[in-house]
Amino acid sequence: MGKHSYTGRFFTAWDCSIGSFCSISWSVSIGGANHDYERLTTHAMLYNSDFGFLGDREPLYDRFGSQCVIGNDVWIGCGSIINRGVVVGDGAVIGAGSVVTKDVEPYSIVAGSPARKIRMRFSDEVVSRLLVSNWWELPDSIIKENLWLFGRTPGDDALDQLERICNLREDAYDPL
Protein backbone atom coordinates (compact mmCIF):
# COMPACT_ATOMS: atom_id res chain seq x y z
CA MET A 1 0.00 0.00 0.00
CA GLY A 2 1.37 3.39 -1.00
CA LYS A 3 2.07 6.31 1.28
CA HIS A 4 -0.84 7.90 3.13
CA SER A 5 -3.42 5.43 1.81
CA TYR A 6 -5.88 4.20 4.41
CA THR A 7 -8.72 1.75 4.84
CA GLY A 8 -11.80 1.45 6.97
CA ARG A 9 -12.71 -1.54 9.12
CA PHE A 10 -13.36 -4.96 7.63
CA PHE A 11 -11.17 -4.30 4.59
CA THR A 12 -9.83 -7.40 2.81
CA ALA A 13 -7.37 -7.64 -0.06
CA TRP A 14 -5.61 -10.49 -1.87
CA ASP A 15 -2.49 -10.10 -4.00
CA CYS A 16 -3.08 -6.50 -4.99
CA SER A 17 -1.12 -3.29 -5.22
CA ILE A 18 -2.58 -0.06 -3.89
CA GLY A 19 -1.16 3.35 -4.77
CA SER A 20 -0.59 6.41 -2.62
CA PHE A 21 -3.27 8.73 -1.18
CA CYS A 22 -6.08 6.20 -1.61
CA SER A 23 -9.20 6.46 0.54
CA ILE A 24 -10.72 3.01 0.97
CA SER A 25 -13.88 2.82 3.05
CA TRP A 26 -15.11 0.04 5.34
CA SER A 27 -16.20 -3.44 4.21
CA VAL A 28 -14.31 -3.22 0.92
CA SER A 29 -12.99 -6.39 -0.73
CA ILE A 30 -10.25 -6.23 -3.36
CA GLY A 31 -9.02 -9.11 -5.50
CA GLY A 32 -10.59 -12.08 -3.75
CA ALA A 33 -10.43 -15.60 -5.13
CA ASN A 34 -12.59 -16.70 -8.04
CA HIS A 35 -14.66 -19.86 -8.26
CA ASP A 36 -14.66 -21.33 -11.77
CA TYR A 37 -18.36 -21.82 -12.46
CA GLU A 38 -17.72 -23.57 -15.81
CA ARG A 39 -16.42 -26.74 -14.09
CA LEU A 40 -18.59 -29.57 -12.75
CA THR A 41 -18.25 -28.07 -9.28
CA THR A 42 -17.36 -24.67 -7.90
CA HIS A 43 -16.12 -26.24 -4.66
CA ALA A 44 -12.72 -25.30 -3.24
CA MET A 45 -11.58 -28.95 -3.31
CA LEU A 46 -10.25 -28.25 -6.82
CA TYR A 47 -7.59 -25.83 -5.56
CA ASN A 48 -7.43 -26.15 -1.76
CA SER A 49 -5.61 -29.17 -0.31
CA ASP A 50 -7.30 -28.66 3.09
CA PHE A 51 -10.22 -30.80 1.89
CA GLY A 52 -7.96 -33.83 1.29
CA PHE A 53 -8.77 -34.45 -2.37
CA LEU A 54 -5.66 -33.04 -4.07
CA GLY A 55 -3.07 -35.11 -2.23
CA ASP A 56 0.28 -34.53 -3.99
CA ARG A 57 -1.37 -33.14 -7.12
CA GLU A 58 -1.18 -29.51 -8.16
CA PRO A 59 -4.39 -27.48 -7.88
CA LEU A 60 -6.59 -27.88 -10.95
CA TYR A 61 -6.68 -24.13 -11.56
CA ASP A 62 -5.37 -20.88 -10.11
CA ARG A 63 -8.19 -19.39 -8.08
CA PHE A 64 -6.38 -16.08 -7.75
CA GLY A 65 -5.37 -15.37 -11.37
CA SER A 66 -3.92 -11.95 -12.12
CA GLN A 67 -3.18 -9.22 -9.61
CA CYS A 68 -5.57 -6.36 -8.90
CA VAL A 69 -4.05 -2.87 -9.23
CA ILE A 70 -5.44 0.24 -7.54
CA GLY A 71 -3.87 3.50 -8.76
CA ASN A 72 -3.05 6.62 -6.77
CA ASP A 73 -5.60 9.02 -5.23
CA VAL A 74 -8.46 6.52 -5.65
CA TRP A 75 -11.59 6.71 -3.50
CA ILE A 76 -13.46 3.42 -2.96
CA GLY A 77 -16.87 3.66 -1.28
CA CYS A 78 -18.06 1.34 1.48
CA GLY A 79 -19.15 -2.18 0.67
CA SER A 80 -17.52 -2.22 -2.75
CA ILE A 81 -16.04 -5.35 -4.31
CA ILE A 82 -13.25 -5.16 -6.87
CA ASN A 83 -12.72 -8.42 -8.75
CA ARG A 84 -9.41 -10.13 -9.49
CA GLY A 85 -7.36 -8.70 -12.32
CA VAL A 86 -9.12 -5.32 -12.38
CA VAL A 87 -7.00 -2.18 -12.83
CA VAL A 88 -8.41 0.99 -11.25
CA GLY A 89 -6.80 4.10 -12.74
CA ASP A 90 -5.37 7.06 -10.82
CA GLY A 91 -7.94 9.48 -9.42
CA ALA A 92 -10.92 7.17 -9.95
CA VAL A 93 -13.97 7.13 -7.68
CA ILE A 94 -15.90 3.93 -7.01
CA GLY A 95 -19.37 4.47 -5.56
CA ALA A 96 -20.51 2.66 -2.41
CA GLY A 97 -21.76 -0.88 -2.92
CA SER A 98 -20.26 -1.25 -6.39
CA VAL A 99 -19.11 -4.53 -7.89
CA VAL A 100 -16.21 -3.69 -10.21
CA THR A 101 -15.68 -6.39 -12.85
CA LYS A 102 -13.80 -4.38 -15.50
CA ASP A 103 -10.93 -1.89 -15.58
CA VAL A 104 -11.73 1.67 -14.48
CA GLU A 105 -10.34 4.67 -16.41
CA PRO A 106 -8.25 7.26 -14.57
CA TYR A 107 -10.37 10.02 -13.01
CA SER A 108 -13.66 8.34 -13.87
CA ILE A 109 -16.57 7.81 -11.51
CA VAL A 110 -18.14 4.34 -11.56
CA ALA A 111 -20.99 2.85 -9.54
CA GLY A 112 -23.44 -0.03 -9.51
CA SER A 113 -23.47 -3.79 -9.84
CA PRO A 114 -21.82 -4.36 -12.16
CA ALA A 115 -20.09 -0.98 -11.95
CA ARG A 116 -20.68 1.32 -14.90
CA LYS A 117 -19.09 4.62 -15.78
CA ILE A 118 -21.22 7.51 -14.52
CA ARG A 119 -18.99 10.31 -15.77
CA MET A 120 -15.47 11.69 -15.69
CA ARG A 121 -14.40 13.76 -12.69
CA PHE A 122 -12.77 16.39 -14.90
CA SER A 123 -12.29 17.34 -18.56
CA ASP A 124 -9.82 15.39 -20.70
CA GLU A 125 -7.34 18.28 -20.51
CA VAL A 126 -7.46 18.42 -16.71
CA VAL A 127 -7.13 14.63 -16.44
CA SER A 128 -4.12 14.68 -18.75
CA ARG A 129 -2.41 17.41 -16.73
CA LEU A 130 -3.09 15.65 -13.43
CA LEU A 131 -1.75 12.34 -14.73
CA VAL A 132 1.43 13.97 -16.04
CA SER A 133 1.97 15.79 -12.73
CA ASN A 134 2.25 12.59 -10.66
CA TRP A 135 1.63 14.86 -7.66
CA TRP A 136 1.35 11.82 -5.36
CA GLU A 137 5.12 11.35 -5.76
CA LEU A 138 5.89 14.76 -4.25
CA PRO A 139 7.79 14.79 -0.96
CA ASP A 140 5.50 15.21 2.03
CA SER A 141 7.19 18.50 2.92
CA ILE A 142 6.15 20.06 -0.40
CA ILE A 143 2.57 18.80 -0.09
CA LYS A 144 2.39 20.16 3.46
CA GLU A 145 3.61 23.61 2.43
CA ASN A 146 1.10 23.72 -0.43
CA LEU A 147 -1.84 21.96 1.22
CA TRP A 148 -4.15 24.87 0.34
CA LEU A 149 -3.56 24.09 -3.35
CA PHE A 150 -4.90 20.53 -3.06
CA GLY A 151 -8.22 21.81 -1.72
CA ARG A 152 -8.88 23.91 -4.83
CA THR A 153 -10.83 22.92 -7.92
CA PRO A 154 -8.47 22.20 -10.82
CA GLY A 155 -8.77 25.35 -12.92
CA ASP A 156 -5.89 26.58 -15.09
CA ASP A 157 -4.36 28.67 -12.31
CA ALA A 158 -4.37 25.79 -9.81
CA LEU A 159 -3.01 23.35 -12.39
CA ASP A 160 -0.26 25.79 -13.39
CA GLN A 161 0.77 26.08 -9.74
CA LEU A 162 0.62 22.30 -9.27
CA GLU A 163 2.80 21.76 -12.34
CA ARG A 164 5.28 24.32 -11.05
CA ILE A 165 5.78 22.56 -7.73
CA CYS A 166 5.87 19.12 -9.37
CA ASN A 167 8.70 20.23 -11.66
CA LEU A 168 10.94 21.40 -8.82
CA ARG A 169 13.37 19.28 -6.87
CA GLU A 170 12.91 19.36 -3.11
CA ASP A 171 16.36 20.87 -2.50
CA ALA A 172 15.64 23.72 -4.94
CA TYR A 173 12.09 24.24 -3.73
CA ASP A 174 10.78 27.74 -3.00
CA PRO A 175 7.26 27.67 -1.45
CA LEU A 176 4.54 29.69 -3.14
Coordinates of C-alpha atoms in Angstrom, one line a residue:
M1 CA 0.0 0.0 0.0
G2 CA 1.4 3.4 -1.0
K3 CA 2.1 6.3 1.3
H4 CA -0.8 7.9 3.1
S5 CA -3.4 5.4 1.8
Y6 CA -5.9 4.2 4.4
T7 CA -8.7 1.7 4.8
G8 CA -11.8 1.4 7.0
R9 CA -12.7 -1.5 9.1
F10 CA -13.4 -5.0 7.6
F11 CA -11.2 -4.3 4.6
T12 CA -9.8 -7.4 2.8
A13 CA -7.4 -7.6 -0.1
W14 CA -5.6 -10.5 -1.9
D15 CA -2.5 -10.1 -4.0
C16 CA -3.1 -6.5 -5.0
S17 CA -1.1 -3.3 -5.2
I18 CA -2.6 -0.1 -3.9
G19 CA -1.2 3.4 -4.8
S20 CA -0.6 6.4 -2.6
F21 CA -3.3 8.7 -1.2
C22 CA -6.1 6.2 -1.6
S23 CA -9.2 6.5 0.5
I24 CA -10.7 3.0 1.0
S25 CA -13.9 2.8 3.1
W26 CA -15.1 0.0 5.3
S27 CA -16.2 -3.4 4.2
V28 CA -14.3 -3.2 0.9
S29 CA -13.0 -6.4 -0.7
I30 CA -10.2 -6.2 -3.4
G31 CA -9.0 -9.1 -5.5
G32 CA -10.6 -12.1 -3.7
A33 CA -10.4 -15.6 -5.1
N34 CA -12.6 -16.7 -8.0
H35 CA -14.7 -19.9 -8.3
D36 CA -14.7 -21.3 -11.8
Y37 CA -18.4 -21.8 -12.5
E38 CA -17.7 -23.6 -15.8
R39 CA -16.4 -26.7 -14.1
L40 CA -18.6 -29.6 -12.8
T41 CA -18.3 -28.1 -9.3
T42 CA -17.4 -24.7 -7.9
H43 CA -16.1 -26.2 -4.7
A44 CA -12.7 -25.3 -3.2
M45 CA -11.6 -29.0 -3.3
L46 CA -10.3 -28.2 -6.8
Y47 CA -7.6 -25.8 -5.6
N48 CA -7.4 -26.1 -1.8
S49 CA -5.6 -29.2 -0.3
D50 CA -7.3 -28.7 3.1
F51 CA -10.2 -30.8 1.9
G52 CA -8.0 -33.8 1.3
F53 CA -8.8 -34.5 -2.4
L54 CA -5.7 -33.0 -4.1
G55 CA -3.1 -35.1 -2.2
D56 CA 0.3 -34.5 -4.0
R57 CA -1.4 -33.1 -7.1
E58 CA -1.2 -29.5 -8.2
P59 CA -4.4 -27.5 -7.9
L60 CA -6.6 -27.9 -11.0
Y61 CA -6.7 -24.1 -11.6
D62 CA -5.4 -20.9 -10.1
R63 CA -8.2 -19.4 -8.1
F64 CA -6.4 -16.1 -7.8
G65 CA -5.4 -15.4 -11.4
S66 CA -3.9 -12.0 -12.1
Q67 CA -3.2 -9.2 -9.6
C68 CA -5.6 -6.4 -8.9
V69 CA -4.0 -2.9 -9.2
I70 CA -5.4 0.2 -7.5
G71 CA -3.9 3.5 -8.8
N72 CA -3.1 6.6 -6.8
D73 CA -5.6 9.0 -5.2
V74 CA -8.5 6.5 -5.6
W75 CA -11.6 6.7 -3.5
I76 CA -13.5 3.4 -3.0
G77 CA -16.9 3.7 -1.3
C78 CA -18.1 1.3 1.5
G79 CA -19.2 -2.2 0.7
S80 CA -17.5 -2.2 -2.8
I81 CA -16.0 -5.4 -4.3
I82 CA -13.2 -5.2 -6.9
N83 CA -12.7 -8.4 -8.7
R84 CA -9.4 -10.1 -9.5
G85 CA -7.4 -8.7 -12.3
V86 CA -9.1 -5.3 -12.4
V87 CA -7.0 -2.2 -12.8
V88 CA -8.4 1.0 -11.3
G89 CA -6.8 4.1 -12.7
D90 CA -5.4 7.1 -10.8
G91 CA -7.9 9.5 -9.4
A92 CA -10.9 7.2 -10.0
V93 CA -14.0 7.1 -7.7
I94 CA -15.9 3.9 -7.0
G95 CA -19.4 4.5 -5.6
A96 CA -20.5 2.7 -2.4
G97 CA -21.8 -0.9 -2.9
S98 CA -20.3 -1.2 -6.4
V99 CA -19.1 -4.5 -7.9
V100 CA -16.2 -3.7 -10.2
T101 CA -15.7 -6.4 -12.8
K102 CA -13.8 -4.4 -15.5
D103 CA -10.9 -1.9 -15.6
V104 CA -11.7 1.7 -14.5
E105 CA -10.3 4.7 -16.4
P106 CA -8.2 7.3 -14.6
Y107 CA -10.4 10.0 -13.0
S108 CA -13.7 8.3 -13.9
I109 CA -16.6 7.8 -11.5
V110 CA -18.1 4.3 -11.6
A111 CA -21.0 2.8 -9.5
G112 CA -23.4 0.0 -9.5
S113 CA -23.5 -3.8 -9.8
P114 CA -21.8 -4.4 -12.2
A115 CA -20.1 -1.0 -11.9
R116 CA -20.7 1.3 -14.9
K117 CA -19.1 4.6 -15.8
I118 CA -21.2 7.5 -14.5
R119 CA -19.0 10.3 -15.8
M120 CA -15.5 11.7 -15.7
R121 CA -14.4 13.8 -12.7
F122 CA -12.8 16.4 -14.9
S123 CA -12.3 17.3 -18.6
D124 CA -9.8 15.4 -20.7
E125 CA -7.3 18.3 -20.5
V126 CA -7.5 18.4 -16.7
V127 CA -7.1 14.6 -16.4
S128 CA -4.1 14.7 -18.7
R129 CA -2.4 17.4 -16.7
L130 CA -3.1 15.6 -13.4
L131 CA -1.8 12.3 -14.7
V132 CA 1.4 14.0 -16.0
S133 CA 2.0 15.8 -12.7
N134 CA 2.3 12.6 -10.7
W135 CA 1.6 14.9 -7.7
W136 CA 1.4 11.8 -5.4
E137 CA 5.1 11.4 -5.8
L138 CA 5.9 14.8 -4.2
P139 CA 7.8 14.8 -1.0
D140 CA 5.5 15.2 2.0
S141 CA 7.2 18.5 2.9
I142 CA 6.1 20.1 -0.4
I143 CA 2.6 18.8 -0.1
K144 CA 2.4 20.2 3.5
E145 CA 3.6 23.6 2.4
N146 CA 1.1 23.7 -0.4
L147 CA -1.8 22.0 1.2
W148 CA -4.1 24.9 0.3
L149 CA -3.6 24.1 -3.4
F150 CA -4.9 20.5 -3.1
G151 CA -8.2 21.8 -1.7
R152 CA -8.9 23.9 -4.8
T153 CA -10.8 22.9 -7.9
P154 CA -8.5 22.2 -10.8
G155 CA -8.8 25.4 -12.9
D156 CA -5.9 26.6 -15.1
D157 CA -4.4 28.7 -12.3
A158 CA -4.4 25.8 -9.8
L159 CA -3.0 23.4 -12.4
D160 CA -0.3 25.8 -13.4
Q161 CA 0.8 26.1 -9.7
L162 CA 0.6 22.3 -9.3
E163 CA 2.8 21.8 -12.3
R164 CA 5.3 24.3 -11.0
I165 CA 5.8 22.6 -7.7
C166 CA 5.9 19.1 -9.4
N167 CA 8.7 20.2 -11.7
L168 CA 10.9 21.4 -8.8
R169 CA 13.4 19.3 -6.9
E170 CA 12.9 19.4 -3.1
D171 CA 16.4 20.9 -2.5
A172 CA 15.6 23.7 -4.9
Y173 CA 12.1 24.2 -3.7
D174 CA 10.8 27.7 -3.0
P175 CA 7.3 27.7 -1.5
L176 CA 4.5 29.7 -3.1

